[in-house]
Tab-separated table of C-alpha atoms in Angstrom:
chain	number	residue	atom	x	y	z
A	1	MET	CA	-38.811	-12.189	8.150
A	2	THR	CA	-36.152	-9.738	9.774
A	3	SER	CA	-32.344	-9.841	9.957
A	4	ASN	CA	-29.474	-8.200	11.542
A	5	SER	CA	-27.077	-5.160	9.870
A	6	PHE	CA	-23.855	-3.852	10.813
A	7	ALA	CA	-21.775	-0.980	10.161
A	8	ALA	CA	-18.999	-0.905	7.262
A	9	PRO	CA	-16.046	0.154	8.180
A	10	ALA	CA	-14.615	1.722	4.556
A	11	PRO	CA	-13.772	-0.985	1.967
A	12	VAL	CA	-10.816	-2.851	2.337
A	13	ALA	CA	-9.265	-3.929	-0.983
A	14	ARG	CA	-6.470	-6.233	-2.827
A	15	ARG	CA	-5.979	-4.675	-5.954
A	16	VAL	CA	-7.495	-2.816	-9.010
A	17	ARG	CA	-8.521	-5.050	-12.397
A	18	ALA	CA	-8.712	-2.641	-15.090
A	19	TYR	CA	-11.261	-3.134	-18.312
A	20	PHE	CA	-10.769	-1.347	-21.886
A	21	ALA	CA	-13.392	-0.268	-24.665
A	22	PRO	CA	-12.624	1.022	-28.288
A	23	VAL	CA	-13.602	4.953	-28.383
A	24	GLU	CA	-15.394	5.475	-32.057
A	25	ARG	CA	-12.793	8.136	-33.376
A	26	ALA	CA	-14.909	9.037	-36.087
A	27	THR	CA	-17.982	9.691	-34.831
A	28	LYS	CA	-16.738	10.330	-31.084
A	29	THR	CA	-19.150	7.637	-29.338
A	30	HIS	CA	-17.717	5.763	-26.264
A	31	ALA	CA	-18.723	2.451	-25.323
A	32	PRO	CA	-21.303	2.908	-22.312
A	33	PHE	CA	-21.312	1.321	-18.930
A	34	ASP	CA	-24.665	1.921	-17.013
A	35	PRO	CA	-24.354	2.088	-12.685
A	36	ALA	CA	-27.328	-0.351	-13.082
A	37	GLN	CA	-24.441	-2.653	-13.610
A	38	ILE	CA	-22.878	-3.146	-10.837
A	39	ASN	CA	-24.766	-5.907	-9.168
A	40	THR	CA	-24.679	-8.267	-12.314
A	41	PHE	CA	-21.006	-7.224	-13.870
A	42	ASP	CA	-18.985	-10.235	-13.928
A	43	PRO	CA	-15.623	-9.434	-13.345
A	44	ASP	CA	-14.212	-12.567	-15.379
A	45	LEU	CA	-16.893	-12.479	-18.030
A	46	PRO	CA	-17.296	-8.341	-18.844
A	47	PRO	CA	-20.550	-7.517	-21.281
A	48	GLU	CA	-19.280	-6.011	-24.763
A	49	PRO	CA	-17.336	-4.181	-25.594
A	50	TRP	CA	-15.291	-4.271	-22.495
A	51	ILE	CA	-12.189	-6.000	-22.725
A	52	ASP	CA	-10.479	-7.376	-19.967
A	53	LEU	CA	-7.256	-6.641	-19.150
A	54	GLY	CA	-6.513	-8.265	-16.001
A	55	TRP	CA	-5.049	-6.742	-12.803
A	56	ILE	CA	-2.713	-3.016	-12.575
A	57	GLU	CA	-0.672	-1.950	-10.296
A	58	ASN	CA	-0.154	1.523	-8.407
A	59	PHE	CA	-3.335	2.497	-9.344
A	60	VAL	CA	-3.379	6.394	-8.510
A	61	ARG	CA	-6.593	8.719	-9.519
A	62	LYS	CA	-6.295	12.916	-8.828
A	63	SER	CA	-9.253	15.453	-9.946
A	64	THR	CA	-7.326	18.813	-10.955
A	65	SER	CA	-10.448	20.364	-11.023
A	66	LYS	CA	-10.460	23.888	-10.436
A	67	SER	CA	-13.178	25.954	-8.467
A	68	ALA	CA	-13.020	29.921	-8.032
A	69	PRO	CA	-14.909	31.655	-5.456
A	70	ILE	CA	-17.477	34.259	-6.538
A	71	LEU	CA	-16.644	37.095	-3.552
A	72	THR	CA	-19.403	39.977	-2.402
A	73	GLY	CA	-19.560	42.005	-0.450
A	74	ILE	CA	-17.204	44.858	1.774
A	75	PRO	CA	-14.963	43.480	2.749
A	76	ALA	CA	-15.212	40.521	0.262
A	77	SER	CA	-16.543	36.984	1.291
A	78	THR	CA	-17.215	33.809	-0.688
A	79	LEU	CA	-21.155	34.240	-1.303
A	80	GLU	CA	-20.369	31.123	-3.548
A	81	GLN	CA	-18.320	29.174	-5.806
A	82	THR	CA	-18.006	28.209	-8.968
A	83	ARG	CA	-15.841	25.637	-10.828
A	84	ASN	CA	-13.182	26.856	-13.350
A	85	THR	CA	-11.645	24.076	-14.711
A	86	ILE	CA	-12.400	20.105	-14.623
A	87	GLY	CA	-9.362	17.679	-15.704
A	88	ALA	CA	-8.453	14.813	-13.946
A	89	HIS	CA	-5.884	12.423	-14.542
A	90	LEU	CA	-4.708	8.781	-13.452
A	91	SER	CA	-2.070	6.968	-13.961
A	92	PHE	CA	-0.398	2.152	-13.506
A	93	GLU	CA	1.240	0.057	-14.273
A	94	PHE	CA	-0.073	-3.037	-16.896
A	95	LEU	CA	0.804	-6.389	-15.372
A	96	SER	CA	1.285	-7.906	-18.478
A	97	TRP	CA	2.787	-7.440	-21.989
A	98	THR	CA	0.164	-7.744	-24.542
A	99	LYS	CA	-1.094	-5.508	-27.977
A	100	LEU	CA	-3.096	-3.395	-25.910
A	101	THR	CA	-1.782	-2.995	-22.747
A	102	MET	CA	1.330	-1.456	-25.116
A	103	ALA	CA	-1.048	0.214	-27.297
A	104	LEU	CA	-2.760	2.148	-24.188
A	105	ALA	CA	0.666	2.640	-22.575
A	106	THR	CA	2.414	4.882	-25.656
A	107	GLY	CA	1.133	7.907	-26.214
A	108	SER	CA	1.560	7.288	-29.888
A	109	GLN	CA	0.474	5.079	-32.558
A	110	HIS	CA	1.090	1.365	-32.010
A	111	MET	CA	2.072	-0.747	-34.645
A	112	ASN	CA	2.451	-4.263	-35.622
A	113	VAL	CA	5.484	-5.502	-37.062
A	114	LEU	CA	4.554	-7.941	-40.448
A	115	ALA	CA	6.271	-11.132	-40.701
A	116	SER	CA	8.647	-11.180	-43.870
A	117	LEU	CA	10.876	-13.750	-44.834
A	118	ASP	CA	13.342	-11.239	-46.743
A	119	GLY	CA	13.465	-9.136	-43.733
A	120	VAL	CA	12.152	-6.090	-46.364
A	121	THR	CA	9.104	-7.513	-47.788
A	122	PRO	CA	5.892	-8.916	-45.796
A	123	GLU	CA	4.298	-11.971	-46.292
A	124	PRO	CA	1.635	-11.937	-48.730
A	125	ALA	CA	-1.330	-11.728	-46.893
A	126	VAL	CA	-4.291	-14.170	-47.890
A	127	GLY	CA	-8.170	-13.673	-47.628
A	128	VAL	CA	-10.708	-14.766	-45.540
A	129	GLN	CA	-12.992	-16.923	-46.861
A	130	SER	CA	-16.816	-16.827	-45.230
A	131	GLY	CA	-18.393	-19.114	-42.312
A	132	SER	CA	-15.028	-17.287	-40.448
A	133	THR	CA	-15.639	-16.190	-36.592
A	134	SER	CA	-13.517	-14.179	-34.352
A	135	SER	CA	-12.420	-17.355	-33.138
A	136	VAL	CA	-12.016	-19.164	-35.876
A	137	ILE	CA	-10.677	-18.028	-39.622
A	138	GLN	CA	-11.631	-20.246	-42.974
A	139	LEU	CA	-9.334	-19.863	-45.345
A	140	ALA	CA	-8.866	-20.913	-48.964
A	141	THR	CA	-7.535	-24.440	-49.447
A	142	GLY	CA	-4.028	-24.140	-49.337
A	143	ASP	CA	-3.632	-20.940	-47.709
A	144	ALA	CA	-3.677	-22.493	-44.148
A	145	ALA	CA	-0.336	-24.021	-45.028
A	146	GLY	CA	1.363	-20.893	-44.178
A	147	PHE	CA	0.660	-20.428	-40.980
A	148	ARG	CA	1.662	-23.204	-38.047
A	149	PRO	CA	0.493	-23.281	-34.389
A	150	GLY	CA	1.889	-20.181	-32.946
A	151	SER	CA	1.781	-18.030	-35.467
A	152	MET	CA	0.394	-14.451	-34.558
A	153	ILE	CA	-2.083	-12.968	-37.409
A	154	ALA	CA	-3.156	-9.673	-38.113
A	155	VAL	CA	-6.806	-9.409	-39.493
A	156	ASP	CA	-7.980	-6.729	-41.345
A	157	ALA	CA	-8.735	-5.585	-44.996
A	158	ASP	CA	-6.109	-3.971	-47.438
A	159	TYR	CA	-5.604	-0.030	-47.387
A	160	SER	CA	-6.858	1.599	-50.134
A	161	GLY	CA	-6.389	5.133	-49.683
A	162	GLN	CA	-8.701	6.313	-47.200
A	163	THR	CA	-7.624	8.903	-45.089
A	164	GLY	CA	-8.725	10.841	-41.644
A	165	PHE	CA	-9.065	7.549	-38.537
A	166	VAL	CA	-8.047	4.306	-40.047
A	167	GLY	CA	-8.957	1.257	-38.655
A	168	SER	CA	-12.801	0.202	-36.708
A	169	PRO	CA	-13.884	-0.687	-34.847
A	170	VAL	CA	-10.711	0.191	-32.999
A	171	SER	CA	-8.978	3.416	-35.129
A	172	GLY	CA	-5.520	2.212	-34.803
A	173	ALA	CA	-3.788	5.491	-36.864
A	174	TYR	CA	-5.008	8.998	-37.895
A	175	LEU	CA	-3.820	9.854	-41.625
A	176	ARG	CA	-3.612	13.315	-42.943
A	177	GLN	CA	-2.678	12.278	-46.624
A	178	ALA	CA	-3.171	8.794	-48.153
A	179	LEU	CA	-0.420	5.720	-48.228
A	180	THR	CA	0.791	3.551	-50.947
A	181	ASP	CA	1.019	0.713	-48.474
A	182	THR	CA	-1.781	-1.957	-48.770
A	183	HIS	CA	-1.245	-3.586	-45.613
A	184	TYR	CA	-1.019	-0.545	-44.033
A	185	ILE	CA	-4.345	-1.212	-41.942
A	186	ARG	CA	-2.650	-4.956	-41.061
A	187	ARG	CA	0.005	-2.514	-39.693
A	188	ILE	CA	-1.788	-0.609	-37.229
A	189	THR	CA	-5.291	-3.074	-36.837
A	190	PHE	CA	-6.425	-3.949	-33.055
A	191	ASN	CA	-7.605	-7.187	-34.898
A	192	VAL	CA	-4.866	-9.870	-33.869
A	193	GLY	CA	-4.972	-13.253	-32.484
A	194	LEU	CA	-2.234	-15.971	-31.773
A	195	VAL	CA	-2.929	-19.250	-33.561
A	196	LEU	CA	-3.387	-22.046	-31.701
A	197	GLY	CA	-4.591	-24.609	-34.030
A	198	VAL	CA	-4.255	-25.062	-38.172
A	199	SER	CA	-6.557	-27.520	-40.215
A	200	SER	CA	-6.581	-27.647	-44.098
A	201	GLY	CA	-8.553	-24.711	-44.647
A	202	SER	CA	-9.100	-22.526	-41.131
A	203	LEU	CA	-7.166	-21.265	-38.064
A	204	ILE	CA	-7.873	-21.850	-34.550
A	205	LEU	CA	-7.323	-18.303	-32.212
A	206	ALA	CA	-6.418	-18.957	-28.592
A	207	GLN	CA	-8.723	-15.757	-28.037
A	208	PRO	CA	-11.656	-14.226	-30.319
A	209	LEU	CA	-10.662	-11.191	-32.176
A	210	PRO	CA	-11.487	-7.563	-30.584
A	211	GLY	CA	-13.303	-6.712	-33.276
A	212	GLY	CA	-15.206	-10.057	-33.743
A	213	ALA	CA	-16.571	-12.178	-36.652
A	214	PRO	CA	-13.595	-10.337	-39.730
A	215	GLU	CA	-15.426	-8.347	-42.740
A	216	ALA	CA	-16.165	-9.892	-46.100
A	217	THR	CA	-12.975	-7.926	-47.098
A	218	ALA	CA	-10.485	-8.995	-44.875
A	219	LYS	CA	-7.143	-10.801	-44.714
A	220	VAL	CA	-5.165	-12.343	-42.988
A	221	GLN	CA	-1.562	-11.545	-42.650
A	222	ALA	CA	1.555	-13.350	-40.147
A	223	ILE	CA	3.015	-10.425	-37.685
A	224	THR	CA	5.919	-11.319	-35.844
A	225	GLY	CA	5.726	-8.297	-32.605
A	226	PHE	CA	4.615	-5.206	-32.256
A	227	VAL	CA	6.149	-1.732	-32.143
A	228	ASP	CA	5.290	1.640	-31.087
A	229	ARG	CA	7.336	5.235	-31.700
A	230	GLU	CA	7.864	8.558	-29.771
A	231	GLY	CA	5.963	11.617	-31.364
A	232	GLY	CA	3.683	11.437	-34.100
A	233	SER	CA	0.379	13.009	-33.914
A	234	PHE	CA	-1.343	10.440	-33.077
A	235	TYR	CA	-3.060	9.653	-29.682
A	236	GLN	CA	-4.737	6.358	-28.423
A	237	GLU	CA	-8.397	7.180	-26.941
A	238	TRP	CA	-10.147	4.285	-24.879
A	239	SER	CA	-13.032	4.010	-22.720
A	240	ALA	CA	-12.250	2.324	-19.060
A	241	LEU	CA	-13.601	0.435	-16.090
A	242	PHE	CA	-11.742	-0.031	-13.217
A	243	VAL	CA	-12.722	-2.051	-10.359
A	244	MET	CA	-11.920	-2.646	-6.609
A	245	GLU	CA	-13.531	-5.381	-5.394
A	246	GLY	CA	-14.018	-4.969	-1.839
A	247	SER	CA	-13.278	-8.049	1.233
A	248	GLN	CA	-17.261	-7.953	1.779
A	249	GLY	CA	-18.392	-8.103	-1.403
A	250	ASP	CA	-18.709	-4.105	-1.774
A	251	ARG	CA	-17.324	-2.838	-5.320
A	252	ILE	CA	-15.652	-0.328	-6.358
A	253	PHE	CA	-16.190	0.905	-10.068
A	254	PHE	CA	-14.703	3.915	-11.849
A	255	TYR	CA	-15.662	5.028	-15.106
A	256	TYR	CA	-13.574	7.235	-17.770
A	257	PRO	CA	-15.956	7.075	-21.121
A	258	ARG	CA	-12.481	9.175	-22.502
A	259	LEU	CA	-9.185	8.175	-21.507
A	260	GLN	CA	-6.530	9.372	-23.855
A	261	THR	CA	-2.478	9.028	-22.640
A	262	THR	CA	-0.448	11.608	-22.051
A	263	SER	CA	2.570	10.461	-21.769
A	264	GLY	CA	4.641	8.270	-24.328
A	265	ALA	CA	6.220	4.914	-23.620
A	266	GLU	CA	8.106	4.019	-20.548
A	267	GLU	CA	8.779	1.066	-18.088
A	268	SER	CA	8.485	0.833	-14.651
A	269	PRO	CA	11.133	-1.936	-13.619
A	270	VAL	CA	10.669	-3.939	-10.148
A	271	SER	CA	13.048	-5.770	-9.112
A	272	LEU	CA	11.489	-9.344	-8.348
A	273	ASP	CA	13.761	-9.931	-5.050
A	274	GLY	CA	13.531	-6.637	-2.893
A	275	ARG	CA	16.439	-7.552	-1.142
A	276	HIS	CA	18.759	-8.060	-4.618
A	277	LYS	CA	18.263	-4.696	-6.183
A	278	GLY	CA	20.715	-5.675	-8.966
A	279	GLY	CA	19.450	-9.026	-9.729
A	280	LEU	CA	15.819	-9.739	-12.032
A	281	SER	CA	13.511	-6.854	-12.768
A	282	ARG	CA	9.829	-7.419	-13.500
A	283	VAL	CA	9.392	-4.814	-16.386
A	284	LEU	CA	6.046	-2.936	-16.780
A	285	LEU	CA	4.150	-0.472	-18.292
A	286	LYS	CA	3.068	2.690	-17.172
A	287	GLY	CA	0.126	4.458	-18.614
A	288	GLN	CA	-0.316	7.775	-17.420
A	289	PHE	CA	-4.088	9.060	-18.810
A	290	LEU	CA	-6.066	11.874	-19.073
A	291	ALA	CA	-9.802	12.098	-19.113
A	292	LEU	CA	-11.726	13.901	-21.486
A	293	PRO	CA	-14.983	15.539	-20.499
A	294	VAL	CA	-18.663	13.652	-21.897
A	295	ALA	CA	-21.852	14.814	-21.866
A	296	ASP	CA	-24.265	12.752	-19.088
A	297	PRO	CA	-27.200	11.427	-21.172
A	298	VAL	CA	-29.000	12.156	-18.402
A	299	ASP	CA	-28.493	16.267	-17.627
A	300	GLY	CA	-26.225	16.733	-20.380
A	301	GLU	CA	-23.559	17.766	-17.586
A	302	ARG	CA	-20.185	17.675	-18.409
A	303	VAL	CA	-18.821	14.893	-16.337
A	304	LEU	CA	-14.926	13.216	-16.935
A	305	CYS	CA	-15.778	10.552	-14.939
A	306	TYR	CA	-18.022	8.620	-12.397
A	307	ARG	CA	-17.383	6.581	-9.370
A	308	SER	CA	-19.930	3.708	-8.577
A	309	PHE	CA	-20.062	2.131	-5.082
A	310	LYS	CA	-21.753	-1.041	-4.544
A	311	PRO	CA	-22.575	-1.846	-0.915
A	312	ALA	CA	-21.704	-4.647	1.145
A	313	ALA	CA	-25.045	-6.600	1.976
A	314	TYR	CA	-26.236	-5.299	5.007
A	315	SER	CA	-24.173	-2.839	5.642
A	316	LEU	CA	-25.727	0.393	6.714
A	317	ILE	CA	-26.096	2.729	4.257
B	1	MET	CA	-14.122	-25.319	7.570
B	2	SER	CA	-14.288	-23.065	4.584
B	3	LEU	CA	-10.319	-24.654	4.193
B	4	ARG	CA	-11.301	-27.909	4.673
B	5	THR	CA	-14.567	-27.997	1.983
B	6	ARG	CA	-11.731	-26.280	-0.256
B	7	LEU	CA	-9.369	-28.831	0.280
B	8	ALA	CA	-11.724	-31.592	0.126
B	9	SER	CA	-12.486	-30.382	-3.748
B	10	VAL	CA	-9.045	-28.849	-4.599
B	11	ASN	CA	-7.539	-32.585	-3.416
B	12	PRO	CA	-10.105	-35.584	-2.277
B	13	GLU	CA	-7.647	-38.337	-2.178
B	14	ARG	CA	-5.905	-35.760	1.167
B	15	THR	CA	-7.328	-37.601	4.375
B	16	VAL	CA	-6.882	-37.865	7.854
B	17	LEU	CA	-8.264	-40.628	9.811
B	18	LEU	CA	-8.799	-38.524	13.157
B	19	ARG	CA	-11.079	-40.146	16.159
B	20	GLY	CA	-12.299	-43.552	13.382
B	21	ALA	CA	-13.819	-40.849	10.944
B	22	LEU	CA	-11.628	-39.519	7.402
B	23	ARG	CA	-12.115	-36.260	6.941
B	24	PRO	CA	-10.519	-33.710	4.543
B	25	GLY	CA	-6.381	-33.803	5.507
B	26	ILE	CA	-6.358	-30.414	7.579
B	27	VAL	CA	-6.742	-29.762	10.785
B	28	VAL	CA	-6.637	-27.428	13.610
B	29	GLU	CA	-4.221	-27.563	16.451
B	30	GLU	CA	-6.507	-26.534	19.684
B	31	ALA	CA	-9.380	-28.703	18.541
B	32	GLU	CA	-7.749	-31.593	18.556
B	33	ALA	CA	-6.397	-33.744	21.089
B	34	PRO	CA	-2.488	-33.216	21.259
B	35	PHE	CA	0.097	-35.152	18.647
B	36	SER	CA	3.486	-36.143	19.728
B	37	GLN	CA	4.372	-34.877	16.362
B	38	PRO	CA	2.447	-33.515	13.815
B	39	PRO	CA	0.881	-35.424	11.092
B	40	ALA	CA	2.600	-35.964	7.869
B	41	ASP	CA	0.544	-35.033	4.643
B	42	VAL	CA	-1.600	-32.762	6.327
B	43	PHE	CA	-2.196	-29.258	7.275
B	44	VAL	CA	-1.978	-28.612	10.455
B	45	LEU	CA	-3.439	-24.434	11.505
B	46	ARG	CA	-2.893	-23.062	14.768
B	47	TRP	CA	-4.142	-19.470	15.706
B	48	LEU	CA	-0.989	-16.944	17.181
B	49	GLY	CA	-1.496	-12.688	17.626
B	50	LEU	CA	-4.647	-11.056	17.747
B	51	ALA	CA	-4.813	-7.488	17.149
B	52	ALA	CA	-8.125	-5.526	17.460
B	53	ASP	CA	-8.589	-2.185	15.490
B	54	THR	CA	-11.122	-0.463	17.728
B	55	GLU	CA	-11.460	2.953	16.396
B	56	LEU	CA	-13.663	1.253	13.565
B	57	SER	CA	-17.861	1.452	13.141
B	58	SER	CA	-17.418	-2.185	13.202
B	59	GLU	CA	-14.420	-3.135	15.355
B	60	MET	CA	-12.005	-5.308	12.910
B	61	LEU	CA	-9.840	-8.420	14.474
B	62	ALA	CA	-7.111	-9.784	13.487
B	63	MET	CA	-5.027	-13.452	13.738
B	64	GLU	CA	-2.088	-14.447	12.804
B	65	CYS	CA	-2.967	-17.818	11.679
B	66	GLU	CA	0.383	-20.579	11.263
B	67	ILE	CA	-0.388	-23.528	8.683
B	68	SER	CA	2.271	-26.182	9.047
B	69	TYR	CA	2.923	-28.924	7.024
B	70	CYS	CA	5.345	-31.682	6.863
B	71	THR	CA	5.591	-35.026	4.313
B	72	LEU	CA	7.966	-37.890	4.113
B	73	GLY	CA	7.192	-38.596	0.296
B	74	SER	CA	5.710	-41.391	-0.746
B	75	GLN	CA	6.904	-45.834	-0.028
B	76	ALA	CA	6.578	-46.091	-3.644
B	77	PHE	CA	9.271	-44.173	-4.098
B	78	GLY	CA	11.400	-44.947	-1.121
B	79	GLY	CA	10.328	-40.954	-0.101
B	80	LEU	CA	12.865	-39.855	-2.254
B	81	ASP	CA	9.829	-37.527	-4.071
B	82	ARG	CA	9.252	-35.819	-0.074
B	83	GLY	CA	10.475	-32.576	-2.447
B	84	ARG	CA	7.658	-33.037	-4.711
B	85	ALA	CA	5.309	-33.931	-2.386
B	86	LEU	CA	5.690	-30.865	-0.878
B	87	THR	CA	5.857	-28.603	-3.594
B	88	ARG	CA	2.138	-30.272	-4.419
B	89	MET	CA	1.242	-29.660	-0.583
B	90	ASP	CA	2.546	-25.809	-1.336
B	91	ARG	CA	0.026	-25.886	-4.602
B	92	GLU	CA	-3.200	-26.908	-2.719
B	93	LEU	CA	-2.658	-24.675	0.010
B	94	LEU	CA	-2.101	-21.712	-3.097
B	95	GLU	CA	-5.604	-22.994	-4.684
B	96	ILE	CA	-7.386	-23.479	-0.908
B	97	LEU	CA	-6.932	-19.949	0.070
B	98	GLU	CA	-8.109	-18.329	-3.210
B	99	PRO	CA	-10.600	-16.128	-3.039
B	100	PHE	CA	-9.408	-14.607	-0.105
B	101	THR	CA	-12.533	-14.534	1.390
B	102	THR	CA	-15.177	-17.199	3.037
B	103	ALA	CA	-18.616	-16.626	4.624
B	104	LYS	CA	-18.349	-15.565	8.590
B	105	ILE	CA	-20.303	-18.591	10.140
B	106	ASN	CA	-21.407	-18.815	13.870
B	107	TYR	CA	-20.986	-22.576	14.371
B	108	SER	CA	-21.103	-21.638	18.462
B	109	VAL	CA	-25.163	-22.660	17.540
B	110	GLN	CA	-26.330	-26.557	17.415
B	111	GLN	CA	-26.996	-25.416	13.654
B	112	PRO	CA	-24.541	-23.219	12.616
B	113	SER	CA	-25.869	-20.088	10.936
B	114	PRO	CA	-23.776	-17.729	8.363
B	115	MET	CA	-23.300	-14.069	9.386
B	116	GLN	CA	-24.141	-10.562	7.643
B	117	THR	CA	-19.884	-10.045	6.846
B	118	GLN	CA	-17.192	-11.969	5.747
B	119	VAL	CA	-13.605	-13.806	6.381
B	120	PHE	CA	-10.753	-12.551	4.857
B	121	TRP	CA	-7.218	-13.076	4.669
B	122	ASP	CA	-3.483	-11.175	3.111
B	123	GLU	CA	-1.161	-13.014	0.948
B	124	PRO	CA	0.609	-16.191	2.460
B	125	SER	CA	3.965	-15.858	3.312
B	126	PHE	CA	6.103	-19.189	2.972
B	127	THR	CA	9.252	-19.653	4.857
B	128	ALA	CA	12.168	-21.848	3.716
B	129	ALA	CA	11.483	-25.224	3.700
B	130	THR	CA	13.656	-27.638	6.352
B	131	LEU	CA	14.608	-31.008	6.460
B	132	GLN	CA	14.735	-32.819	9.446
B	133	ARG	CA	16.444	-36.312	9.199
B	134	ASP	CA	13.637	-37.923	6.647
B	135	ARG	CA	10.776	-34.988	7.167
B	136	LEU	CA	10.433	-32.374	5.377
B	137	SER	CA	8.128	-29.174	6.359
B	138	ARG	CA	7.560	-26.358	5.730
B	139	THR	CA	5.128	-22.872	7.890
B	140	VAL	CA	2.968	-20.603	6.206
B	141	ARG	CA	1.879	-17.462	8.159
B	142	ILE	CA	-1.672	-15.172	7.205
B	143	ALA	CA	-2.881	-11.952	8.823
B	144	VAL	CA	-6.525	-13.041	8.889
B	145	TYR	CA	-9.229	-10.399	9.797
B	146	SER	CA	-13.377	-10.342	10.635
B	147	TYR	CA	-15.568	-7.726	11.996
B	148	GLU	CA	-17.094	-8.136	15.009
B	149	GLU	CA	-21.033	-8.298	14.409
B	150	GLN	CA	-24.068	-6.741	16.592
B	151	ASN	CA	-25.440	-10.208	19.406
B	152	GLU	CA	-22.261	-11.355	18.331
B	153	LEU	CA	-20.668	-12.261	21.931
C-alpha cells in the first residue's frame, strides 16, 4: 500500500493553550512531560498532574543564553564556542482570572480571603469526613448547613507550627518562623473549589480539587476571594507546558520543567472595541517568567526547556 | 460538505428542499440554479477573492468565502421573532465553523477521496444585520486556506 506525501510549510496556528503543574518545592520535584506523549496528549483532558488553564495571548518566549568564542592562533580566530550562560524568559497574558492564573501572574505569595461574619474573625472551619473525594466533600450532620450553592471553599489542614514550604501538593508559601494562625494553610492553599450542590451531609463541587481527595485531617472553610501582594520573599514555581495546534494536525509543545514568576502583579487592559479606546476594557493578567534549569534525565545536561514537534500526517520530514 | 454535515448535527431541523431533495439548510450558490432572491432561513455560501502564496514549499491558496443568510421570522409569531431567528442562525454558524479545520476531500472523482492536508479558515467577520421590508439578513466573511497537493490537478 502506498500513499502521497506533501511538503508542509511552517505551521499555522491560531492560539496557544497553557497547562501548569505544581513543583514539589521541598523535594524540588518538577512535573514530567515525556515527548513520547505528543501523539496521545489530549488537549481537553490533559494527563495528571497537568492543569488546563485555557488559551493565553501574546505568548513570547526568549532565549537569553550566551555563547562565547574560544579564540586561538595569530591572528586569533574562533576555534570553538562555549556556552557561558543559559537563560530563558517567557511572557504571556491569561484570558481568565482564577486562583491559579492570579497566583501564576503574581511574583509573590497568593492568598485566599477567608469569609468572616464580622469582618475580622474568620468563619469556623469544619472537618472533612471519610468518604470524601476531590469532587464531593463529606461533612458531619449539620456542618453542610453553613454552605450554599455558590459558596467558595478552601480545603486543607489546620496550621500546626510548621516552617519552610507550606502546602501540599502545591506549596503556597515559605515560612521562616512559626505563626499562631490556625487557618494559615487554608489562607494559602491552592485546594479551593466552588460549591454547586449542598445536601445534608455533603458538598458537591463544580470542579475537582487540584490536590485531589482531601486528607483525613483537612477542614473546609468558606472563602470570599483572593489577595496577593507586592513584596515578600516567596516565589511561585511551577512546571509549564504550552501547546500550539497547527492547521494540519501538527503540534508544537513547549515544556518548561521549572518556571518562576519574575515580576510583580501586572494587568494588561485590552479594549473590547478597538474603535472606542476609552470604552470597556478586558483586564488580562500578565505573567512574566524565568526558566530554571533541570538535569536532563537522559544525559544529565543542564537544560531550561524543551520544544517538541509533531509533524502533520504525510508531511515530508 | 463539512459544514453541511456539521449543520445537520447542530440543527437537524434547518433544511432546504432543492430539486426534490430535502438537505441540510446550507447551499453553495454557484452549484445551484440561480434564484431570484436568496431563500430564507438557509445559509448561502459564495466564493469571492482568490490569492496564492507560491513561495511556500506547498503552494497555499486563500479564498474569501461569504456566507449570507436571512430570515422572516416564524409564521407562529407573525415574523416578530425575526431578530431571534437571525441570532439563532448566527449561533449555528459559529458552531459549525468550529473546529476551524476540516479534511480536504477530492470530490472531482467518482468516489470522493480524502487527501493528505486539511482545509482551514480564520475567525469569521460578521457584518451588521440589514432589514429590507420584513427580511432581516446578515453576511459573514471568512478567509479559507488550503495547500495544493501533488497530482491535485
